[in-house]
PDB file of C-alpha atoms in Angstrom:
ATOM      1  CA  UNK A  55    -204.348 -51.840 160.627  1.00  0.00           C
ATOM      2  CA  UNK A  56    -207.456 -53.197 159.280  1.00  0.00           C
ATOM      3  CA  UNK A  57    -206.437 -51.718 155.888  1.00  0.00           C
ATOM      4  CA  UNK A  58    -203.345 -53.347 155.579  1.00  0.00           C
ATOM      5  CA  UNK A  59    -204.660 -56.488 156.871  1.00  0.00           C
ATOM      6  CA  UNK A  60    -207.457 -56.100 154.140  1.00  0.00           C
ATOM      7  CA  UNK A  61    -204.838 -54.970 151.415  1.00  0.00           C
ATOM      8  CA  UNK A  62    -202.962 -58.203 152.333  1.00  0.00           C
ATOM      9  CA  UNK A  63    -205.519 -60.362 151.982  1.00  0.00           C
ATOM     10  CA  UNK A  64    -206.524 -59.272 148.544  1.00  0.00           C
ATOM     11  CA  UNK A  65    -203.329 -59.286 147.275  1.00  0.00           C
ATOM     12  CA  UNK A  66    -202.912 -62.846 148.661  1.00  0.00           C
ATOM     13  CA  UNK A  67    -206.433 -64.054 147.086  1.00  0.00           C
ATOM     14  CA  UNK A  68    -205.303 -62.392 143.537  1.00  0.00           C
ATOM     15  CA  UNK A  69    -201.901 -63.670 143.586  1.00  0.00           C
ATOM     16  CA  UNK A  70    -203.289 -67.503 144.316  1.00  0.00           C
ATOM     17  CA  UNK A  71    -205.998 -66.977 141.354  1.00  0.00           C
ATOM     18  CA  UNK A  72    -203.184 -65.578 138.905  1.00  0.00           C
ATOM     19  CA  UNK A  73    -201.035 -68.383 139.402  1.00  0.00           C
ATOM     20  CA  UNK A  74    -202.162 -71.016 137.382  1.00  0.00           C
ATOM     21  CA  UNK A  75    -202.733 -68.785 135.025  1.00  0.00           C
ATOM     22  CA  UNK A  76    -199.271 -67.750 134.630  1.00  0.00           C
ATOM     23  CA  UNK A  77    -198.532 -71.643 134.478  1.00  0.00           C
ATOM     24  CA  UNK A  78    -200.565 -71.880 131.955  1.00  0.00           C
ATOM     25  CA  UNK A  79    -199.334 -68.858 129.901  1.00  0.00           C
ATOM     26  CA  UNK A  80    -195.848 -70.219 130.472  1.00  0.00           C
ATOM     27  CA  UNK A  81    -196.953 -73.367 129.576  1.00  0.00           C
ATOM     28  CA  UNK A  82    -198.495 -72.174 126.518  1.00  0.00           C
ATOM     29  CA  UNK A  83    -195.505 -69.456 125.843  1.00  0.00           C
ATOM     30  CA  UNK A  84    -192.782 -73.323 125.926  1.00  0.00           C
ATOM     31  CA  UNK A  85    -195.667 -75.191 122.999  1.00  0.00           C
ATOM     32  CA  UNK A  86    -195.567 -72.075 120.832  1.00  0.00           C
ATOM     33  CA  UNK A  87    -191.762 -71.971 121.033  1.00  0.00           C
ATOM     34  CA  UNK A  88    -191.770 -75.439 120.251  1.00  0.00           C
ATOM     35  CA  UNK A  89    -194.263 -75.299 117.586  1.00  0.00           C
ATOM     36  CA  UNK A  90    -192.204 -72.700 115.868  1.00  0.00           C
ATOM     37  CA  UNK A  91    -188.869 -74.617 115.960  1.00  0.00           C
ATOM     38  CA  UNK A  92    -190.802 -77.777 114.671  1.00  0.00           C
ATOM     39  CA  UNK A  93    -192.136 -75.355 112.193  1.00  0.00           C
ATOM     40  CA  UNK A  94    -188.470 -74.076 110.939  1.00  0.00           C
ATOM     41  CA  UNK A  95    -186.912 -77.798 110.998  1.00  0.00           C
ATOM     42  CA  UNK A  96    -189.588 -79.259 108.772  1.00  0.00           C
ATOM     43  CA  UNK A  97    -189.222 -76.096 105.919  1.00  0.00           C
ATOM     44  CA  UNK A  98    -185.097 -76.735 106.421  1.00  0.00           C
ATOM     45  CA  UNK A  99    -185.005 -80.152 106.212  1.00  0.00           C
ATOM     46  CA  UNK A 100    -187.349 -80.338 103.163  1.00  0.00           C
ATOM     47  CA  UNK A 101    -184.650 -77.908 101.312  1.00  0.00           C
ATOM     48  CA  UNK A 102    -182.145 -79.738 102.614  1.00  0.00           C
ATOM     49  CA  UNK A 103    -183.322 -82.619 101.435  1.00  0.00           C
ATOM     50  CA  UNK A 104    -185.186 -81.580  98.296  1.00  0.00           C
ATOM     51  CA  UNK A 105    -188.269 -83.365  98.896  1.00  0.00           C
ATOM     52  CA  UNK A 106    -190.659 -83.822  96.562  1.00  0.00           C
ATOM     53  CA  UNK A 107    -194.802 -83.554  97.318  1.00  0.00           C
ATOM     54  CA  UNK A 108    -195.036 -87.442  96.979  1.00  0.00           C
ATOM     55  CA  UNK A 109    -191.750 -87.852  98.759  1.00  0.00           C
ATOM     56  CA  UNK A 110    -192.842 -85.817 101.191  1.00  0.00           C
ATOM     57  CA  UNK A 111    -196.457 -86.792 101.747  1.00  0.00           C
ATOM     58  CA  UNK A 112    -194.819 -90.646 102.084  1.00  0.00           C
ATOM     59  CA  UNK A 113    -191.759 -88.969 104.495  1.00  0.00           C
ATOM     60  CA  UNK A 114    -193.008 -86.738 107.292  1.00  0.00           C
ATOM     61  CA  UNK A 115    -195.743 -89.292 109.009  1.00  0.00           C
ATOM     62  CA  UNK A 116    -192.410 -92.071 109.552  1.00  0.00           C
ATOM     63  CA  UNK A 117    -190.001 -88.892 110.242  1.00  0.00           C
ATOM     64  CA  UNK A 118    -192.466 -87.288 112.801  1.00  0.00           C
ATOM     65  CA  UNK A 119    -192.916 -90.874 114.551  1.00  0.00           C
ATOM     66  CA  UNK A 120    -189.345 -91.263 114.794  1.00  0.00           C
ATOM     67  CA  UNK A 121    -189.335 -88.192 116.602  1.00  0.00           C
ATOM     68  CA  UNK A 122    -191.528 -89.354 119.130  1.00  0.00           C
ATOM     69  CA  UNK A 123    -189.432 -91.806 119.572  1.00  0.00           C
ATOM     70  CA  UNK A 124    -186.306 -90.149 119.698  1.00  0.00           C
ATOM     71  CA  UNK A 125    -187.517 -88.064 122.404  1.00  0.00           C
ATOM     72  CA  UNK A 126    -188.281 -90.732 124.641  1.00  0.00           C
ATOM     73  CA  UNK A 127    -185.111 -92.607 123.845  1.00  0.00           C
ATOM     74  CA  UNK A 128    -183.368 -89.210 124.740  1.00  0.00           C
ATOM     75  CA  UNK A 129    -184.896 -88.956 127.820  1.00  0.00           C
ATOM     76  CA  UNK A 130    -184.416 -92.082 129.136  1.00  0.00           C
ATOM     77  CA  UNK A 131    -180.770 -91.625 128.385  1.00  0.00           C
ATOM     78  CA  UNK A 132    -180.947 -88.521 130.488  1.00  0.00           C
ATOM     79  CA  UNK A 133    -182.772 -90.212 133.261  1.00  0.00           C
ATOM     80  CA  UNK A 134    -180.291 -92.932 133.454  1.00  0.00           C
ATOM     81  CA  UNK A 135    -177.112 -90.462 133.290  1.00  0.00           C
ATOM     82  CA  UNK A 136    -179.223 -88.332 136.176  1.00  0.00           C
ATOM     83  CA  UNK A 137    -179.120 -91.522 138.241  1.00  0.00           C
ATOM     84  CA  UNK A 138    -175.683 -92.380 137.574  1.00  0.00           C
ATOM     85  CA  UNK A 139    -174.127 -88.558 138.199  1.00  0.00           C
ATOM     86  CA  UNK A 140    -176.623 -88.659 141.616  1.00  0.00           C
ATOM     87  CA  UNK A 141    -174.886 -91.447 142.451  1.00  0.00           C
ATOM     88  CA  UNK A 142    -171.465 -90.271 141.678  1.00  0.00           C
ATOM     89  CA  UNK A 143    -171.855 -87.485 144.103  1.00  0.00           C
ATOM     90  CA  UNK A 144    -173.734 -89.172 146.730  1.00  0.00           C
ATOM     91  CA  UNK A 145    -170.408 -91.504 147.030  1.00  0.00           C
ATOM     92  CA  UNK A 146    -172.830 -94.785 146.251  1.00  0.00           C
ATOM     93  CA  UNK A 147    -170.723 -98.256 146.150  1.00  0.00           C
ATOM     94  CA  UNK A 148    -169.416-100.162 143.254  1.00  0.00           C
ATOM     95  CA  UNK A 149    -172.190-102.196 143.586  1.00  0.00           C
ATOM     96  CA  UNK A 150    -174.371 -99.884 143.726  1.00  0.00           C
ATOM     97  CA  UNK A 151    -172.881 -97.340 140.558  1.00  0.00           C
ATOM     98  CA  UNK A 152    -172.685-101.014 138.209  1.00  0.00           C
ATOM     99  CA  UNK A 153    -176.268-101.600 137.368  1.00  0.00           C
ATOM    100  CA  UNK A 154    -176.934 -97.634 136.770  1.00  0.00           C
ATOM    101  CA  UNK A 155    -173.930 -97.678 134.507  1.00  0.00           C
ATOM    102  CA  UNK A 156    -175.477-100.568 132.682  1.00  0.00           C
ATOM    103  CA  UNK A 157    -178.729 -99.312 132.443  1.00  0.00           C
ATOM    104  CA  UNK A 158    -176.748 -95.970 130.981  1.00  0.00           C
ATOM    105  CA  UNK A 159    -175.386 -98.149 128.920  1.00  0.00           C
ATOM    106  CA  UNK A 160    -178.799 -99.918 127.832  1.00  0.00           C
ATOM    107  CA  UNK A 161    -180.539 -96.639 127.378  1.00  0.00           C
ATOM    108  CA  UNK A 162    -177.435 -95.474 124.757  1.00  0.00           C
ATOM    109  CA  UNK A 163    -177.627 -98.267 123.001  1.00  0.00           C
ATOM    110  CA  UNK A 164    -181.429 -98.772 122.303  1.00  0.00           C
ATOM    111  CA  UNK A 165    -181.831 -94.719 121.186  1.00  0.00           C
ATOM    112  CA  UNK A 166    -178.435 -95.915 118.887  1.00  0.00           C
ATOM    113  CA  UNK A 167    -180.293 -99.084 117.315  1.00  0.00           C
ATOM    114  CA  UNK A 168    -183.533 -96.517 117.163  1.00  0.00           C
ATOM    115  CA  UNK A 169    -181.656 -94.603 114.663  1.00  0.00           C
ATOM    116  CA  UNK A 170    -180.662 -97.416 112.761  1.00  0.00           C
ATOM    117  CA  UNK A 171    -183.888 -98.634 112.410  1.00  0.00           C
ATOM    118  CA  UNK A 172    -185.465 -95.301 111.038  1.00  0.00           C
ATOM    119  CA  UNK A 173    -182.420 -94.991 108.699  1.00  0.00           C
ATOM    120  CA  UNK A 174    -183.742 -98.187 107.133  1.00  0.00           C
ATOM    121  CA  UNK A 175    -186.970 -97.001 106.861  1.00  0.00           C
ATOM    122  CA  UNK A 176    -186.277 -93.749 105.170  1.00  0.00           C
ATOM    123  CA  UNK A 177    -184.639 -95.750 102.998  1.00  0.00           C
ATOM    124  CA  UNK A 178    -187.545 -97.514 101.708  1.00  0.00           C
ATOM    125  CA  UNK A 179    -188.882 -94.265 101.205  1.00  0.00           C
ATOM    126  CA  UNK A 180    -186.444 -92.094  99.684  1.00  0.00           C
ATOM    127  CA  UNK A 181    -183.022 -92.548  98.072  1.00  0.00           C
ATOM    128  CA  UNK A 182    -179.793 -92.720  99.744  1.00  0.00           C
ATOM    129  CA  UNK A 183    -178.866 -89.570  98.876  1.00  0.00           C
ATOM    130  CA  UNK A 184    -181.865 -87.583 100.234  1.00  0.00           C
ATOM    131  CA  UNK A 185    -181.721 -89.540 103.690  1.00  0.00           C
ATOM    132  CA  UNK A 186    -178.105 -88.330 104.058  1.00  0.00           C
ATOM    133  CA  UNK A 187    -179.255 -85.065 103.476  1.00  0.00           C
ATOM    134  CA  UNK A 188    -181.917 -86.289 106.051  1.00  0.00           C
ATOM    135  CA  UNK A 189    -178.472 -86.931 108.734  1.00  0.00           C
ATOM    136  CA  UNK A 190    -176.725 -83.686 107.251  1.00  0.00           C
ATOM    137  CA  UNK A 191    -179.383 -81.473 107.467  1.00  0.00           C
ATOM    138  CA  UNK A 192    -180.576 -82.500 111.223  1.00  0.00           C
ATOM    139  CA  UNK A 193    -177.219 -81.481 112.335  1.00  0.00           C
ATOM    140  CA  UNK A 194    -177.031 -78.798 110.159  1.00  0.00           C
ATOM    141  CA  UNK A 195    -180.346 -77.196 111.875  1.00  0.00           C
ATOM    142  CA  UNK A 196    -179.209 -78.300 115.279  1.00  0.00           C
ATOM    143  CA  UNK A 197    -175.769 -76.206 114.419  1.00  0.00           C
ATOM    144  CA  UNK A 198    -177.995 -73.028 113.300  1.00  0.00           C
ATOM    145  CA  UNK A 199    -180.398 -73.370 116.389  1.00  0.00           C
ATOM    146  CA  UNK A 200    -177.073 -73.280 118.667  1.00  0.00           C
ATOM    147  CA  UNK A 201    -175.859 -70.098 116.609  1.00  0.00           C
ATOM    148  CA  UNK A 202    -179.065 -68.277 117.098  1.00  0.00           C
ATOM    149  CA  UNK A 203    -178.845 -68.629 120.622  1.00  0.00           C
ATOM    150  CA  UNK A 204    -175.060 -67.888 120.738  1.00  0.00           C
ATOM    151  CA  UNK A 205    -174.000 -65.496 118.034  1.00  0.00           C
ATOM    152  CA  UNK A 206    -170.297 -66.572 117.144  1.00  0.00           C
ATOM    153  CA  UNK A 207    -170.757 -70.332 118.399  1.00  0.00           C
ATOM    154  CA  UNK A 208    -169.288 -71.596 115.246  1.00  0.00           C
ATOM    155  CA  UNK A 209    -169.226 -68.537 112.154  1.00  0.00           C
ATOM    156  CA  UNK A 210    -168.979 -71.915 109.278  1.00  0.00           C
ATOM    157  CA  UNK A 211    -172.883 -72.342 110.373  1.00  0.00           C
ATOM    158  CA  UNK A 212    -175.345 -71.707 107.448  1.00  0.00           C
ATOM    159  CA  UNK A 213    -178.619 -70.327 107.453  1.00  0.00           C
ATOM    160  CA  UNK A 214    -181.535 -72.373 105.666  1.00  0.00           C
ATOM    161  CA  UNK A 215    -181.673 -71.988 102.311  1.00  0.00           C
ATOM    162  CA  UNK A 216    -184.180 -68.979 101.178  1.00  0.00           C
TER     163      UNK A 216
END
C-alpha cells in the first residue's frame, strides 16, 4: 500500500513539473509553425510580385505593419461575431442582439477601410501592377495553404513559383 501510495505521489509531482513544460513546447511547437508559414508567404509573395531589393527593402516594413494590423482587425471581427452567435443561441432580445450586430458591423467595416488604407500606401511604394499582384498573390497563398491541408480542396491551386 505504501508503494502505490508512494508511486502515486511521484507520478503526481512529475506530471505537475512536466506540465508547463509541455505548454511551453506546445507553445513553442504553434511560433515555429507560424514562423515557417510567415517564412513561405514572404518568398511567394516576393515572386508573385517580382520585387525588386529596393522595392523590397521600402515594401516589407509597411506590409509587415499592416499585418499587425490586420490581425487585430480580424480578431475583433471574430470577437464581435462570437458575441453576436452567443447571443443568437442564448435567445437574447432585439434589444439586446442590435448593438452586437452594430458593433459586428463596426468591426467589418474598420478591418475593410484598414485595407484600403494600406492599398494606398503600397501604392506610394510600388506600382499598380505589383500591388495587385500584392491582392492576387495573398489569396493565391491563402488558396495553396488550404490545399496543403486538404489535398483536392480546389485542383486549379498553384504552387509558388520555383
Amino acid at each position: 500500500m505504501k508503494r502505490t501510495l508512494r508511486f502515486f505521489l511521484v507520478t503526481a509531482v512529475s506530471v505537475l513539473f512536466c506540465l508547463p513544460l509541455a505548454a511551453q513546447q506546445k507553445k513553442n511547437d504553434r511560433n515555429t509553425w507560424q514562423d515557417k508559414i510567415q517564412a513561405e508567404k514572404i518568398a511567394f509573395l516576393t515572386t508573385e510580385m517580382d520585387l525588386t531589393p529596393q522595392e523590397a527593402q521600402a515594401f516589407w516594413p509597411v506590409y509587415n505593419q499592416s499585418e499587425k494590423e490586420r490581425f487585430k482587425a480580424t480578431e475583433a471581427v471574430f470577437k464581435a461575431f462570437g458575441e453576436l452567435d452567443k447571443a443568437l443561441k442564448d435567445g437574447k432580445t432585439e434589444k439586446e442582439i442590435s448593438p452586437l450586430l452594430q458593433a459586428y458591423s463596426r468591426a467589418s467595416k474598420q478591418a475593410a477601410e484598414m485595407d484600403s488604407n494600406y492599398i494606398e500606401k503600397y501604392l506610394k511604394i510600388l506600382s499598380s501592377e505589383k500591388v495587385a499582384r500584392l491582392v492576387i498573390g495573398e489569396e493565391r497563398f491563402r488558396q495553396y495553404q488550404i490545399h496543403k491541408l486538404r489535398p483536392g480542396f480546389n485542383n486549379d491551386v498553384r504552387a509558388p513559383k520555383q
